[in-house]
Amino acid sequence: MKVSFIIPVYKVESYLEQCIDSVLEAWKKEREVIFILGDRADSGFSICERYQKKEKGISLWVQDGRGLSNARNFGLKKATGDYVLFIDGDDYICSRALKKRLFLLERMEKQAKQKIDVWVSDFYFIYGESRRIKRSGQIKKKAGIWIEKRGKEREEKRKDAFLKAPGSIWNVWRYIYRTDFLRSHSLTFLENTANEDVLFTTRVFLEAEEIAYLHLPYYCYRVRRDGALTTRIGKKEIEDFLNIIEESVRIVEKLENNRRAMLLKEKLQREYLLNLPLLYEVEKGDRKQTGYAVWESRWILKRAERFYGRFFYWWIQNFGVEGLAACFYRIREIRRKSSGIYKKFPEV
C-alpha cells in the first residue's frame, strides 16, 4: 500500500523539520512526500531540498504563491499513492499512532478486501508555541472501528455520533482519503478562496460510500500560531467564509431524505454562528460592511431543524448581528482564558 503525503509549505521554517521527521517516521514502507511551495525564496525551500537529497520518494514543486487550495490540488494531481493525507507544514504527526492506523488500513484491504473511501480520526490541539495540548473527542474512545455505509446511517444510533458531536469536522488533515475515490468524484478544492476545507469536506461526506471511524488520534494541530494564515482575519476572509458556507448549504438542501445531508446542514448552521465573533477581529473601517454581509447570509438559519437555529435567525432578523457577535466574542475569549493546563503529550 502506497501512501501520498501532500504538504504545502509557506513561511513555516521554524516548524518544518519537526513536521517532516514525524511524517517520514510514520510510514517507512512505500510512500511519497509531495512538497508544494509558494515561493522559491521561502526559507522552507532549502529545508525541503535537503530532505529530497537524502530521502527517496520526496518531490519538490514551486507554485508561484497561488494559495493553499491550488497547492493541494496540484499535490492531488501528482499523487500516485493508494491513499492520500494532507499535512500542514507547521503541524506534525504522532508517528507511532499514524503507523498503527496505516497498518490497520492495509490489513483491512488485504484480508477483508474492503476499500474504505475515507478514514476519520480525532486529533490533538497544540496551543501556540507551548506543549499544552487537548484531545478532540468526537469519536468515542471505546467504540473501536465502525464503518458507516451511505444510506444506512439509521441502522445504528452511533453512526450519527461524529456529525452530531460538538466541534469542527472540516479540517482535511484529520482524514485519510482513498485517492481513487477523490478522483472518481472530481473532489478538488475551490481555488483563490479561504475556508475551502468546508465545501470540500461537505462534498466528501455526501459522496463517500463507506466512511470508517476510529478514535486513535495522530495529527497534532498547532492552534493560533503567530503568522499563521488562519490567524489573519479580514474582510475578504469573512466574505470567502460566507460564500463557502452558503454554497455548501445549497448543496445539502438539494438532497431530500438524506441523513448525512441533514446533519451536515446542522453543522454548517452551527459553523455560521460560531464564526460570528470574527466580526470583531476585522479592521474597524471594514466592520460595518462586513457585518452587513453576515446579516445578508442569515437565510442559512431560516429553515433550521433545531430551535436554536430558528431562534438566532429571528434575533438577527430583528436586532442585527453586531450585538450577538459581541456576545459570542466575549464568551469565546472567556473560554480561551480558562482553558487550563492539559496533559503532556508524548514526544514524536
GROMACS .gro file of C-alpha atoms in nm:
model
  348
    1MET     CA    1   0.000   0.000   0.000
    2LYS     CA    2   0.149   0.330  -0.111
    3VAL     CA    3   0.071   0.646   0.085
    4SER     CA    4   0.100   1.002  -0.051
    5PHE     CA    5   0.165   1.288   0.192
    6ILE     CA    6   0.083   1.631   0.047
    7ILE     CA    7   0.249   1.917   0.237
    8PRO     CA    8   0.201   2.280   0.126
    9VAL     CA    9   0.486   2.494   0.263
   10TYR     CA   10   0.460   2.868   0.331
   11LYS     CA   11   0.668   3.051   0.591
   12VAL     CA   12   0.685   2.758   0.834
   13GLU     CA   13   1.061   2.712   0.853
   14SER     CA   14   1.059   2.706   1.235
   15TYR     CA   15   0.830   2.402   1.239
   16LEU     CA   16   0.902   2.227   0.911
   17GLU     CA   17   1.175   1.986   1.021
   18GLN     CA   18   0.960   1.852   1.306
   19CYS     CA   19   0.675   1.805   1.057
   20ILE     CA   20   0.889   1.621   0.800
   21ASP     CA   21   1.066   1.399   1.054
   22SER     CA   22   0.734   1.292   1.204
   23VAL     CA   23   0.589   1.204   0.860
   24LEU     CA   24   0.896   1.007   0.748
   25GLU     CA   25   0.898   0.811   1.073
   26ALA     CA   26   0.527   0.728   1.047
   27TRP     CA   27   0.544   0.521   0.726
   28LYS     CA   28   0.872   0.376   0.605
   29LYS     CA   29   0.714   0.137   0.355
   30GLU     CA   30   0.607   0.256   0.011
   31ARG     CA   31   0.541   0.630   0.033
   32GLU     CA   32   0.582   0.964  -0.137
   33VAL     CA   33   0.606   1.310   0.017
   34ILE     CA   34   0.499   1.596  -0.208
   35PHE     CA   35   0.609   1.946  -0.107
   36ILE     CA   36   0.441   2.242  -0.278
   37LEU     CA   37   0.589   2.585  -0.209
   38GLY     CA   38   0.452   2.924  -0.300
   39ASP     CA   39   0.792   3.082  -0.347
   40ARG     CA   40   1.143   2.953  -0.417
   41ALA     CA   41   1.272   3.233  -0.190
   42ASP     CA   42   1.082   3.084   0.106
   43SER     CA   43   1.341   2.960   0.356
   44GLY     CA   44   1.147   2.633   0.371
   45PHE     CA   45   1.270   2.556   0.019
   46SER     CA   46   1.625   2.477   0.132
   47ILE     CA   47   1.492   2.253   0.411
   48CYS     CA   48   1.274   2.054   0.169
   49GLU     CA   49   1.559   2.035  -0.081
   50ARG     CA   50   1.791   1.893   0.185
   51TYR     CA   51   1.542   1.616   0.269
   52GLN     CA   52   1.485   1.548  -0.100
   53LYS     CA   53   1.855   1.477  -0.149
   54LYS     CA   54   1.880   1.225   0.134
   55GLU     CA   55   1.538   1.051   0.122
   56LYS     CA   56   1.370   0.858  -0.159
   57GLY     CA   57   1.017   0.940  -0.268
   58ILE     CA   58   1.030   1.314  -0.200
   59SER     CA   59   0.932   1.564  -0.470
   60LEU     CA   60   0.951   1.942  -0.451
   61TRP     CA   61   0.741   2.184  -0.655
   62VAL     CA   62   0.705   2.564  -0.666
   63GLN     CA   63   0.362   2.713  -0.744
   64ASP     CA   64   0.433   3.088  -0.756
   65GLY     CA   65   0.230   3.177  -0.447
   66ARG     CA   66  -0.108   3.073  -0.583
   67GLY     CA   67  -0.251   2.971  -0.247
   68LEU     CA   68  -0.328   2.671  -0.028
   69SER     CA   69  -0.614   2.535  -0.242
   70ASN     CA   70  -0.401   2.544  -0.555
   71ALA     CA   71  -0.114   2.371  -0.374
   72ARG     CA   72  -0.339   2.090  -0.252
   73ASN     CA   73  -0.497   2.044  -0.595
   74PHE     CA   74  -0.154   2.032  -0.755
   75GLY     CA   75  -0.043   1.773  -0.499
   76LEU     CA   76  -0.350   1.560  -0.578
   77LYS     CA   77  -0.263   1.563  -0.948
   78LYS     CA   78   0.089   1.443  -0.871
   79ALA     CA   79  -0.010   1.182  -0.608
   80THR     CA   80   0.046   0.818  -0.706
   81GLY     CA   81  -0.040   0.658  -0.372
   82ASP     CA   82  -0.341   0.443  -0.290
   83TYR     CA   83  -0.425   0.682  -0.007
   84VAL     CA   84  -0.353   1.050   0.042
   85LEU     CA   85  -0.305   1.261   0.356
   86PHE     CA   86  -0.289   1.639   0.370
   87ILE     CA   87  -0.040   1.777   0.623
   88ASP     CA   88   0.018   2.144   0.710
   89GLY     CA   89   0.385   2.235   0.736
   90ASP     CA   90   0.350   2.396   1.081
   91ASP     CA   91   0.184   2.087   1.233
   92TYR     CA   92   0.325   1.741   1.297
   93ILE     CA   93   0.232   1.376   1.336
   94CYS     CA   94   0.239   1.136   1.628
   95SER     CA   95   0.433   0.884   1.421
   96ARG     CA   96   0.352   0.570   1.620
   97ALA     CA   97  -0.021   0.639   1.617
   98LEU     CA   98  -0.031   0.703   1.241
   99LYS     CA   99   0.178   0.390   1.181
  100LYS     CA  100  -0.082   0.184   1.371
  101ARG     CA  101  -0.361   0.344   1.171
  102LEU     CA  102  -0.196   0.275   0.835
  103PHE     CA  103  -0.107  -0.087   0.922
  104LEU     CA  104  -0.470  -0.141   1.024
  105LEU     CA  105  -0.593   0.013   0.699
  106GLU     CA  106  -0.354  -0.206   0.498
  107ARG     CA  107  -0.464  -0.521   0.681
  108MET     CA  108  -0.832  -0.447   0.618
  109GLU     CA  109  -0.764  -0.404   0.249
  110LYS     CA  110  -0.566  -0.727   0.219
  111GLN     CA  111  -0.770  -0.955   0.445
  112ALA     CA  112  -1.122  -0.817   0.423
  113LYS     CA  113  -1.085  -0.686   0.068
  114GLN     CA  114  -1.260  -0.377   0.195
  115LYS     CA  115  -1.192  -0.041   0.030
  116ILE     CA  116  -1.288   0.244   0.261
  117ASP     CA  117  -1.330   0.583   0.092
  118VAL     CA  118  -1.243   0.793   0.397
  119TRP     CA  119  -1.088   0.721   0.737
  120VAL     CA  120  -1.171   0.963   1.019
  121SER     CA  121  -0.990   1.012   1.350
  122ASP     CA  122  -0.970   1.255   1.638
  123PHE     CA  123  -0.665   1.478   1.677
  124TYR     CA  124  -0.461   1.688   1.922
  125PHE     CA  125  -0.463   2.064   1.969
  126ILE     CA  126  -0.120   2.217   2.036
  127TYR     CA  127  -0.161   2.564   2.183
  128GLY     CA  128   0.069   2.827   2.032
  129GLU     CA  129   0.438   2.770   2.092
  130SER     CA  130   0.379   2.567   2.408
  131ARG     CA  131   0.333   2.193   2.472
  132ARG     CA  132  -0.012   2.242   2.621
  133ILE     CA  133  -0.245   2.003   2.446
  134LYS     CA  134  -0.605   1.898   2.427
  135ARG     CA  135  -0.751   1.595   2.254
  136SER     CA  136  -1.063   1.626   2.041
  137GLY     CA  137  -1.326   1.371   2.134
  138GLN     CA  138  -1.587   1.347   1.861
  139ILE     CA  139  -1.532   0.972   1.822
  140LYS     CA  140  -1.589   0.750   2.124
  141LYS     CA  141  -1.266   0.603   2.254
  142LYS     CA  142  -1.410   0.257   2.329
  143ALA     CA  143  -1.613   0.225   2.009
  144GLY     CA  144  -1.333   0.061   1.810
  145ILE     CA  145  -1.365   0.076   1.433
  146TRP     CA  146  -1.710   0.135   1.298
  147ILE     CA  147  -1.798   0.175   0.933
  148GLU     CA  148  -2.082   0.386   0.805
  149LYS     CA  149  -2.236   0.297   0.470
  150ARG     CA  150  -2.419   0.564   0.276
  151GLY     CA  151  -2.795   0.530   0.303
  152LYS     CA  152  -2.776   0.304   0.609
  153GLU     CA  153  -2.690   0.566   0.873
  154ARG     CA  154  -3.010   0.498   1.069
  155GLU     CA  155  -2.929   0.132   1.134
  156GLU     CA  156  -2.723   0.213   1.442
  157LYS     CA  157  -2.751   0.525   1.655
  158ARG     CA  158  -2.375   0.562   1.689
  159LYS     CA  159  -2.346   0.608   1.313
  160ASP     CA  160  -2.462   0.967   1.366
  161ALA     CA  161  -2.224   1.028   1.652
  162PHE     CA  162  -1.946   1.204   1.461
  163LEU     CA  163  -2.161   1.455   1.273
  164LYS     CA  164  -2.371   1.521   1.583
  165ALA     CA  165  -2.078   1.573   1.820
  166PRO     CA  166  -1.967   1.931   1.902
  167GLY     CA  167  -1.652   2.053   1.732
  168SER     CA  168  -1.527   2.116   1.381
  169ILE     CA  169  -1.532   1.843   1.117
  170TRP     CA  170  -1.392   2.049   0.830
  171ASN     CA  171  -1.012   2.021   0.866
  172VAL     CA  172  -0.893   1.795   0.583
  173TRP     CA  173  -0.576   1.690   0.768
  174ARG     CA  174  -0.777   1.471   1.005
  175TYR     CA  175  -0.885   1.239   0.722
  176ILE     CA  176  -0.714   0.968   0.516
  177TYR     CA  177  -0.863   0.960   0.165
  178ARG     CA  178  -0.862   0.683  -0.091
  179THR     CA  179  -0.709   0.850  -0.395
  180ASP     CA  180  -0.937   0.676  -0.648
  181PHE     CA  181  -1.242   0.797  -0.455
  182LEU     CA  182  -1.133   1.163  -0.474
  183ARG     CA  183  -1.053   1.139  -0.844
  184SER     CA  184  -1.364   0.945  -0.947
  185HIS     CA  185  -1.584   1.215  -0.793
  186SER     CA  186  -1.366   1.508  -0.910
  187LEU     CA  187  -1.320   1.620  -0.550
  188THR     CA  188  -1.085   1.917  -0.550
  189PHE     CA  189  -1.052   2.242  -0.357
  190LEU     CA  190  -1.213   2.567  -0.470
  191GLU     CA  191  -0.919   2.793  -0.551
  192ASN     CA  192  -0.848   3.160  -0.464
  193THR     CA  193  -1.063   3.146  -0.154
  194ALA     CA  194  -1.032   3.092   0.220
  195ASN     CA  195  -1.219   2.824   0.419
  196GLU     CA  196  -1.205   2.588   0.121
  197ASP     CA  197  -1.199   2.291   0.362
  198VAL     CA  198  -1.570   2.339   0.441
  199LEU     CA  199  -1.702   2.287   0.088
  200PHE     CA  200  -1.454   2.007   0.018
  201THR     CA  201  -1.550   1.814   0.333
  202THR     CA  202  -1.920   1.866   0.270
  203ARG     CA  203  -1.885   1.708  -0.074
  204VAL     CA  204  -1.669   1.424   0.063
  205PHE     CA  205  -1.933   1.323   0.318
  206LEU     CA  206  -2.209   1.335   0.057
  207GLU     CA  207  -2.017   1.127  -0.199
  208ALA     CA  208  -1.843   0.866   0.020
  209GLU     CA  209  -1.997   0.518   0.010
  210GLU     CA  210  -1.814   0.393   0.320
  211ILE     CA  211  -1.655   0.600   0.598
  212ALA     CA  212  -1.453   0.437   0.876
  213TYR     CA  213  -1.427   0.598   1.222
  214LEU     CA  214  -1.161   0.525   1.482
  215HIS     CA  215  -1.070   0.744   1.778
  216LEU     CA  216  -0.693   0.683   1.757
  217PRO     CA  217  -0.559   1.041   1.711
  218TYR     CA  218  -0.231   1.102   1.531
  219TYR     CA  219  -0.245   1.459   1.399
  220CYS     CA  220  -0.107   1.746   1.612
  221TYR     CA  221  -0.269   2.074   1.513
  222ARG     CA  222  -0.093   2.395   1.621
  223VAL     CA  223  -0.360   2.647   1.724
  224ARG     CA  224  -0.327   3.022   1.663
  225ARG     CA  225   0.040   3.025   1.576
  226ASP     CA  226   0.175   3.377   1.521
  227GLY     CA  227   0.184   3.449   1.147
  228ALA     CA  228  -0.034   3.152   1.052
  229LEU     CA  229  -0.274   3.200   0.762
  230THR     CA  230  -0.570   3.101   0.983
  231THR     CA  231  -0.496   3.384   1.231
  232ARG     CA  232  -0.526   3.657   0.967
  233ILE     CA  233  -0.888   3.766   0.962
  234GLY     CA  234  -1.001   4.043   0.729
  235LYS     CA  235  -1.298   4.143   0.521
  236LYS     CA  236  -1.207   3.907   0.235
  237GLU     CA  237  -1.163   3.607   0.468
  238ILE     CA  238  -1.511   3.656   0.614
  239GLU     CA  239  -1.667   3.709   0.272
  240ASP     CA  240  -1.497   3.391   0.149
  241PHE     CA  241  -1.626   3.205   0.455
  242LEU     CA  242  -1.983   3.323   0.392
  243ASN     CA  243  -1.968   3.228   0.023
  244ILE     CA  244  -1.837   2.881   0.107
  245ILE     CA  245  -2.100   2.824   0.379
  246GLU     CA  246  -2.379   2.942   0.150
  247GLU     CA  247  -2.266   2.718  -0.137
  248SER     CA  248  -2.237   2.419   0.099
  249VAL     CA  249  -2.587   2.477   0.240
  250ARG     CA  250  -2.732   2.499  -0.112
  251ILE     CA  251  -2.575   2.163  -0.198
  252VAL     CA  252  -2.712   1.980   0.106
  253GLU     CA  253  -3.059   2.137   0.073
  254LYS     CA  254  -3.093   1.981  -0.272
  255LEU     CA  255  -3.080   1.633  -0.117
  256GLU     CA  256  -3.409   1.523   0.037
  257ASN     CA  257  -3.437   1.234   0.286
  258ASN     CA  258  -3.059   1.218   0.311
  259ARG     CA  259  -2.941   1.165   0.668
  260ARG     CA  260  -2.588   1.290   0.611
  261ALA     CA  261  -2.713   1.599   0.428
  262MET     CA  262  -2.943   1.687   0.719
  263LEU     CA  263  -2.666   1.650   0.975
  264LEU     CA  264  -2.422   1.846   0.757
  265LYS     CA  265  -2.674   2.127   0.728
  266GLU     CA  266  -2.693   2.150   1.107
  267LYS     CA  267  -2.313   2.156   1.121
  268LEU     CA  268  -2.298   2.436   0.865
  269GLN     CA  269  -2.557   2.642   1.052
  270ARG     CA  270  -2.360   2.597   1.372
  271GLU     CA  271  -2.039   2.698   1.191
  272TYR     CA  272  -2.206   3.019   1.074
  273LEU     CA  273  -2.297   3.108   1.433
  274LEU     CA  274  -1.962   3.007   1.582
  275ASN     CA  275  -1.781   3.236   1.341
  276LEU     CA  276  -1.981   3.548   1.430
  277PRO     CA  277  -1.703   3.657   1.673
  278LEU     CA  278  -1.472   3.701   1.372
  279LEU     CA  279  -1.663   4.023   1.302
  280TYR     CA  280  -1.470   4.178   1.592
  281GLU     CA  281  -1.133   4.074   1.451
  282VAL     CA  282  -1.185   4.274   1.130
  283GLU     CA  283  -1.045   4.626   1.092
  284LYS     CA  284  -1.293   4.878   1.234
  285GLY     CA  285  -1.323   5.055   0.899
  286ASP     CA  286  -1.448   4.733   0.735
  287ARG     CA  287  -1.666   4.617   1.022
  288LYS     CA  288  -1.993   4.779   0.912
  289GLN     CA  289  -1.977   4.645   0.556
  290THR     CA  290  -1.866   4.303   0.677
  291GLY     CA  291  -2.148   4.297   0.932
  292TYR     CA  292  -2.397   4.365   0.653
  293ALA     CA  293  -2.258   4.069   0.456
  294VAL     CA  294  -2.304   3.846   0.764
  295TRP     CA  295  -2.660   3.978   0.803
  296GLU     CA  296  -2.734   3.903   0.435
  297SER     CA  297  -2.633   3.540   0.493
  298ARG     CA  298  -2.883   3.492   0.777
  299TRP     CA  299  -3.104   3.282   0.544
  300ILE     CA  300  -2.871   2.992   0.629
  301LEU     CA  301  -3.057   2.965   0.962
  302LYS     CA  302  -3.410   3.027   0.832
  303ARG     CA  303  -3.501   2.663   0.766
  304ALA     CA  304  -3.312   2.520   1.063
  305GLU     CA  305  -3.444   2.197   1.216
  306ARG     CA  306  -3.312   2.290   1.560
  307PHE     CA  307  -3.483   2.551   1.777
  308TYR     CA  308  -3.159   2.739   1.846
  309GLY     CA  309  -3.111   2.794   1.471
  310ARG     CA  310  -3.460   2.940   1.425
  311PHE     CA  311  -3.419   3.149   1.741
  312PHE     CA  312  -3.091   3.306   1.626
  313TYR     CA  313  -3.238   3.368   1.281
  314TRP     CA  314  -3.523   3.560   1.447
  315TRP     CA  315  -3.273   3.752   1.663
  316ILE     CA  316  -3.052   3.851   1.367
  317GLN     CA  317  -3.356   3.938   1.155
  318ASN     CA  318  -3.488   4.177   1.420
  319PHE     CA  319  -3.181   4.307   1.602
  320GLY     CA  320  -2.891   4.262   1.358
  321VAL     CA  321  -2.565   4.072   1.406
  322GLU     CA  322  -2.346   4.318   1.598
  323GLY     CA  323  -2.485   4.252   1.946
  324LEU     CA  324  -2.491   3.875   1.902
  325ALA     CA  325  -2.140   3.874   1.756
  326ALA     CA  326  -2.012   4.080   2.051
  327CYS     CA  327  -2.172   3.839   2.299
  328PHE     CA  328  -2.024   3.534   2.126
  329TYR     CA  329  -1.685   3.707   2.109
  330ARG     CA  330  -1.678   3.769   2.486
  331ILE     CA  331  -1.785   3.410   2.561
  332ARG     CA  332  -1.512   3.278   2.334
  333GLU     CA  333  -1.241   3.489   2.499
  334ILE     CA  334  -1.351   3.380   2.848
  335ARG     CA  335  -1.339   3.013   2.742
  336ARG     CA  336  -0.991   3.055   2.596
  337LYS     CA  337  -0.854   3.219   2.909
  338SER     CA  338  -0.999   2.950   3.133
  339SER     CA  339  -0.889   2.655   2.916
  340GLY     CA  340  -0.645   2.533   3.183
  341ILE     CA  341  -0.338   2.312   3.154
  342TYR     CA  342  -0.374   1.987   2.964
  343LYS     CA  343  -0.190   1.661   2.994
  344LYS     CA  344   0.154   1.649   2.842
  345PHE     CA  345   0.161   1.475   2.506
  346PRO     CA  346   0.443   1.227   2.439
  347GLU     CA  347   0.718   1.345   2.205
  348VAL     CA  348   0.708   1.218   1.849
   0.00000   0.00000   0.00000
